Amino acid sequence: MKEHRLKKSIQRAFLFIAASVFCAFPLIASPLPFTNVEVRGQMPVQEIFRVQQNLAALNFNLAESRNSIVQVGSYTLVSNNAVSQFRMAIRPGEFGDQDQFAFVLDQNEPLLPSQLSVIPFTVRVSSGISGAVSVSGRQAMEKDLGVRGVYGNNQAILYESGEILAEIPDFDPDLYATGWYSAAIQLSIEVL
C-alpha cells in the first residue's frame, strides 16, 4: 500500500513536470504577442515669480542718498508654459492705494509746523535681459514681463530678471523733519 502511494506520487510529479515543460516550450519557441511598450510622461507647468528685498534699503541715510539711486530689490520670473504672458503692476503704498511713491515720516516722529514730512521719489523697474521692457515713474505703472528664448535658447520658456530701484531726488534736508521715513512698493502679477 505504501509502495502504491509512492508510485502514484511519482507519477503525479512526472505529469506535473511534463505539463510545465510542455506549457513553457511554446513561450520559448515563439515570439511574444506584442512588439512595443509605450512610455508617456508629462511636464507640469511651472511658473515662478520671486522678489527679493535688498536689506541695505531697509536702513539708509536719506540725506546722504540725495540725487542717487538705491536698489530696493530684485525680481525673477520663469514660466515653462509656452502660451503664458504676464504683466507686472507697480503701485505706491503697502496696499497699492497711495497717489505717488514717497517716503513719509513715521507717525511717532516729532514734526514741527514748518517742517516737511513727505519726500516723493521715482521708481524704476529695469532688466538687463535683451528685449525686456523697463518702466519708470512717480505713480502706479505697469510693465510687460518676460522674454522668450533667452533662457537656454528655449522658445517655450518665458524668463526675466531685473532690479527694482528708487531714484532719490535732490532735496534740502534742512526743510525736513528728522527721524524715520518709510515707503512701500507693491508688486503684483497679472496673467494675460
mmCIF file of C-alpha atoms in Angstrom:
data_model
loop_
_atom_site.group_PDB
_atom_site.id
_atom_site.type_symbol
_atom_site.label_atom_id
_atom_site.label_comp_id
_atom_site.label_asym_id
_atom_site.label_seq_id
_atom_site.Cartn_x
_atom_site.Cartn_y
_atom_site.Cartn_z
ATOM 1 C CA MET A 1 0.000 0.000 0.000
ATOM 2 C CA LYS A 2 2.803 2.335 0.856
ATOM 3 C CA GLU A 3 4.563 1.409 -2.339
ATOM 4 C CA HIS A 4 1.430 2.095 -4.370
ATOM 5 C CA ARG A 5 1.124 5.582 -2.864
ATOM 6 C CA LEU A 6 4.771 6.314 -3.623
ATOM 7 C CA LYS A 7 4.257 5.177 -7.227
ATOM 8 C CA LYS A 8 1.214 7.443 -7.592
ATOM 9 C CA SER A 9 3.155 10.416 -6.144
ATOM 10 C CA ILE A 10 5.999 9.841 -8.602
ATOM 11 C CA GLN A 11 3.530 9.629 -11.497
ATOM 12 C CA ARG A 12 1.872 12.915 -10.427
ATOM 13 C CA ALA A 13 5.250 14.633 -10.119
ATOM 14 C CA PHE A 14 6.257 13.347 -13.579
ATOM 15 C CA LEU A 15 2.953 14.564 -15.096
ATOM 16 C CA PHE A 16 3.400 17.983 -13.427
ATOM 17 C CA ILE A 17 6.951 18.338 -14.756
ATOM 18 C CA ALA A 18 5.880 17.219 -18.240
ATOM 19 C CA ALA A 19 2.966 19.673 -18.266
ATOM 20 C CA SER A 20 5.227 22.507 -17.120
ATOM 21 C CA VAL A 21 7.780 21.792 -19.854
ATOM 22 C CA PHE A 22 5.029 21.474 -22.464
ATOM 23 C CA CYS A 23 3.470 24.844 -21.420
ATOM 24 C CA ALA A 24 6.816 26.649 -21.222
ATOM 25 C CA PHE A 25 8.113 25.330 -24.547
ATOM 26 C CA PRO A 26 5.744 27.394 -26.743
ATOM 27 C CA LEU A 27 6.783 30.596 -24.902
ATOM 28 C CA ILE A 28 10.437 29.918 -25.568
ATOM 29 C CA ALA A 29 9.964 28.890 -29.180
ATOM 30 C CA SER A 30 7.543 31.646 -30.364
ATOM 31 C CA PRO A 31 7.709 35.488 -30.102
ATOM 32 C CA LEU A 32 5.660 37.369 -27.562
ATOM 33 C CA PRO A 33 2.288 38.718 -28.778
ATOM 34 C CA PHE A 34 3.315 42.437 -28.529
ATOM 35 C CA THR A 35 6.196 44.330 -30.109
ATOM 36 C CA ASN A 36 6.405 47.640 -28.226
ATOM 37 C CA VAL A 37 5.838 49.189 -24.823
ATOM 38 C CA GLU A 38 4.519 52.739 -24.650
ATOM 39 C CA VAL A 39 6.068 55.151 -22.160
ATOM 40 C CA ARG A 40 4.483 58.549 -21.512
ATOM 41 C CA GLY A 41 5.483 61.398 -19.244
ATOM 42 C CA GLN A 42 4.117 64.826 -18.543
ATOM 43 C CA MET A 43 5.998 68.062 -17.924
ATOM 44 C CA PRO A 44 3.915 70.093 -15.482
ATOM 45 C CA VAL A 45 3.520 73.836 -15.927
ATOM 46 C CA GLN A 46 5.797 75.679 -13.531
ATOM 47 C CA GLU A 47 5.602 79.420 -13.089
ATOM 48 C CA ILE A 48 7.736 81.230 -10.545
ATOM 49 C CA PHE A 49 7.760 84.916 -9.654
ATOM 50 C CA ARG A 50 10.235 85.789 -6.933
ATOM 51 C CA VAL A 51 11.036 89.176 -5.378
ATOM 52 C CA GLN A 52 13.984 89.628 -3.037
ATOM 53 C CA GLN A 53 14.286 92.615 -0.729
ATOM 54 C CA ASN A 54 17.657 94.378 -0.636
ATOM 55 C CA LEU A 55 18.379 94.526 3.105
ATOM 56 C CA ALA A 56 20.515 97.672 2.689
ATOM 57 C CA ALA A 57 17.349 99.522 1.561
ATOM 58 C CA LEU A 58 15.770 98.962 4.996
ATOM 59 C CA ASN A 59 18.154 101.328 6.763
ATOM 60 C CA PHE A 60 19.978 104.008 4.765
ATOM 61 C CA ASN A 61 20.657 107.711 5.186
ATOM 62 C CA LEU A 62 18.194 109.729 3.083
ATOM 63 C CA ALA A 63 20.240 112.943 3.278
ATOM 64 C CA GLU A 64 23.385 111.185 2.017
ATOM 65 C CA SER A 65 21.403 109.430 -0.733
ATOM 66 C CA ARG A 66 20.073 112.624 -2.338
ATOM 67 C CA ASN A 67 20.343 112.653 -6.125
ATOM 68 C CA SER A 68 21.236 108.940 -6.251
ATOM 69 C CA ILE A 69 19.721 105.525 -6.950
ATOM 70 C CA VAL A 70 19.039 102.954 -4.234
ATOM 71 C CA GLN A 71 18.476 99.304 -5.145
ATOM 72 C CA VAL A 72 15.290 98.298 -3.348
ATOM 73 C CA GLY A 73 15.236 94.689 -4.545
ATOM 74 C CA SER A 74 15.376 92.278 -7.448
ATOM 75 C CA TYR A 75 12.868 90.071 -9.225
ATOM 76 C CA THR A 76 12.846 86.897 -11.333
ATOM 77 C CA LEU A 77 10.114 85.359 -13.483
ATOM 78 C CA VAL A 78 10.326 81.880 -15.044
ATOM 79 C CA SER A 79 7.477 80.106 -16.841
ATOM 80 C CA ASN A 80 7.632 76.950 -18.977
ATOM 81 C CA ASN A 81 4.082 77.499 -20.248
ATOM 82 C CA ALA A 82 4.530 78.098 -23.999
ATOM 83 C CA VAL A 83 1.470 80.393 -24.210
ATOM 84 C CA SER A 84 1.682 82.359 -20.953
ATOM 85 C CA GLN A 85 2.066 86.137 -20.852
ATOM 86 C CA PHE A 86 2.419 88.328 -17.780
ATOM 87 C CA ARG A 87 2.167 91.954 -16.761
ATOM 88 C CA MET A 88 3.535 93.391 -13.513
ATOM 89 C CA ALA A 89 1.699 96.207 -11.749
ATOM 90 C CA ILE A 90 3.852 98.523 -9.616
ATOM 91 C CA ARG A 91 1.832 100.614 -7.142
ATOM 92 C CA PRO A 92 2.774 103.015 -4.331
ATOM 93 C CA GLY A 93 1.968 102.092 -0.743
ATOM 94 C CA GLU A 94 1.744 98.861 1.208
ATOM 95 C CA PHE A 95 -1.723 98.172 -0.194
ATOM 96 C CA GLY A 96 -1.098 99.882 -3.547
ATOM 97 C CA ASP A 97 -3.558 102.658 -2.719
ATOM 98 C CA GLN A 98 -1.258 105.713 -2.456
ATOM 99 C CA ASP A 99 -1.167 108.536 -5.030
ATOM 100 C CA GLN A 100 2.594 108.587 -5.518
ATOM 101 C CA PHE A 101 5.792 106.851 -4.458
ATOM 102 C CA ALA A 102 7.055 108.764 -1.424
ATOM 103 C CA PHE A 103 8.984 108.470 1.818
ATOM 104 C CA VAL A 104 6.667 109.572 4.626
ATOM 105 C CA LEU A 105 7.730 110.496 8.156
ATOM 106 C CA ASP A 106 6.656 107.734 10.565
ATOM 107 C CA GLN A 107 3.705 108.645 12.825
ATOM 108 C CA ASN A 108 5.584 108.596 16.126
ATOM 109 C CA GLU A 109 8.309 111.002 14.938
ATOM 110 C CA PRO A 110 8.127 114.679 16.049
ATOM 111 C CA LEU A 111 7.104 117.212 13.395
ATOM 112 C CA LEU A 112 7.301 120.961 13.763
ATOM 113 C CA PRO A 113 4.682 123.059 11.893
ATOM 114 C CA SER A 114 7.176 124.466 9.371
ATOM 115 C CA GLN A 115 8.876 121.121 8.530
ATOM 116 C CA LEU A 116 8.142 118.915 5.526
ATOM 117 C CA SER A 117 7.471 115.193 6.030
ATOM 118 C CA VAL A 118 6.964 113.686 2.538
ATOM 119 C CA ILE A 119 9.796 113.053 0.044
ATOM 120 C CA PRO A 120 8.483 111.930 -3.373
ATOM 121 C CA PHE A 121 10.739 109.632 -5.400
ATOM 122 C CA THR A 122 10.732 107.790 -8.717
ATOM 123 C CA VAL A 123 10.585 104.004 -9.029
ATOM 124 C CA ARG A 124 12.395 102.320 -11.898
ATOM 125 C CA VAL A 125 11.955 98.632 -12.721
ATOM 126 C CA SER A 126 14.571 97.551 -15.208
ATOM 127 C CA SER A 127 16.031 94.368 -16.602
ATOM 128 C CA GLY A 128 19.368 93.545 -18.173
ATOM 129 C CA ILE A 129 17.637 90.968 -20.414
ATOM 130 C CA SER A 130 17.687 91.959 -24.071
ATOM 131 C CA GLY A 131 14.130 92.633 -25.247
ATOM 132 C CA ALA A 132 12.722 93.253 -21.763
ATOM 133 C CA VAL A 133 10.737 96.421 -21.106
ATOM 134 C CA SER A 134 11.853 98.888 -18.420
ATOM 135 C CA VAL A 135 9.489 101.391 -16.767
ATOM 136 C CA SER A 136 9.951 104.422 -14.572
ATOM 137 C CA GLY A 137 7.512 106.724 -12.801
ATOM 138 C CA ARG A 138 6.308 108.525 -9.690
ATOM 139 C CA GLN A 139 2.835 106.940 -9.768
ATOM 140 C CA ALA A 140 1.340 103.493 -10.394
ATOM 141 C CA MET A 141 2.501 101.853 -13.630
ATOM 142 C CA GLU A 142 2.504 98.535 -15.476
ATOM 143 C CA LYS A 143 5.252 96.560 -17.168
ATOM 144 C CA ASP A 144 5.096 93.626 -19.590
ATOM 145 C CA LEU A 145 7.134 90.837 -18.070
ATOM 146 C CA GLY A 146 9.230 88.074 -19.605
ATOM 147 C CA VAL A 147 11.166 87.343 -22.797
ATOM 148 C CA ARG A 148 11.134 84.047 -24.714
ATOM 149 C CA GLY A 149 14.294 82.332 -25.914
ATOM 150 C CA VAL A 150 16.792 83.920 -23.526
ATOM 151 C CA TYR A 151 16.759 81.038 -21.029
ATOM 152 C CA GLY A 152 18.888 78.286 -22.582
ATOM 153 C CA ASN A 153 17.775 79.458 -26.045
ATOM 154 C CA ASN A 154 14.452 77.713 -25.407
ATOM 155 C CA GLN A 155 11.478 79.499 -27.033
ATOM 156 C CA ALA A 156 8.998 77.697 -24.758
ATOM 157 C CA ILE A 157 10.414 79.294 -21.598
ATOM 158 C CA LEU A 158 9.470 82.821 -20.567
ATOM 159 C CA TYR A 159 12.190 84.417 -18.439
ATOM 160 C CA GLU A 160 13.177 87.762 -16.976
ATOM 161 C CA SER A 161 15.203 89.059 -14.074
ATOM 162 C CA GLY A 162 15.866 92.631 -13.054
ATOM 163 C CA GLU A 163 16.115 95.283 -10.390
ATOM 164 C CA ILE A 164 13.662 97.491 -8.525
ATOM 165 C CA LEU A 165 15.263 100.894 -7.982
ATOM 166 C CA ALA A 166 14.343 104.063 -6.089
ATOM 167 C CA GLU A 167 15.649 107.316 -7.586
ATOM 168 C CA ILE A 168 16.028 109.721 -4.673
ATOM 169 C CA PRO A 169 15.677 113.371 -5.788
ATOM 170 C CA ASP A 170 17.910 116.234 -4.745
ATOM 171 C CA PHE A 171 16.239 117.957 -1.773
ATOM 172 C CA ASP A 172 17.225 120.275 1.060
ATOM 173 C CA PRO A 173 17.440 118.136 4.241
ATOM 174 C CA ASP A 174 17.116 121.263 6.425
ATOM 175 C CA LEU A 175 13.475 121.622 5.335
ATOM 176 C CA TYR A 176 12.504 118.142 6.538
ATOM 177 C CA ALA A 177 11.786 116.694 9.971
ATOM 178 C CA THR A 178 14.390 114.349 11.386
ATOM 179 C CA GLY A 179 13.532 110.736 12.123
ATOM 180 C CA TRP A 180 12.481 107.567 10.322
ATOM 181 C CA TYR A 181 10.792 107.739 6.903
ATOM 182 C CA SER A 182 9.061 104.763 5.304
ATOM 183 C CA ALA A 183 7.902 103.885 1.811
ATOM 184 C CA ALA A 184 6.352 100.782 0.269
ATOM 185 C CA ILE A 185 6.179 99.492 -3.291
ATOM 186 C CA GLN A 186 3.520 96.904 -4.099
ATOM 187 C CA LEU A 187 4.197 94.457 -6.944
ATOM 188 C CA SER A 188 1.524 92.176 -8.399
ATOM 189 C CA ILE A 189 1.427 89.890 -11.436
ATOM 190 C CA GLU A 190 -1.447 89.689 -13.888
ATOM 191 C CA VAL A 191 -1.782 86.739 -16.284
ATOM 192 C CA LEU A 192 -2.830 87.959 -19.733
#
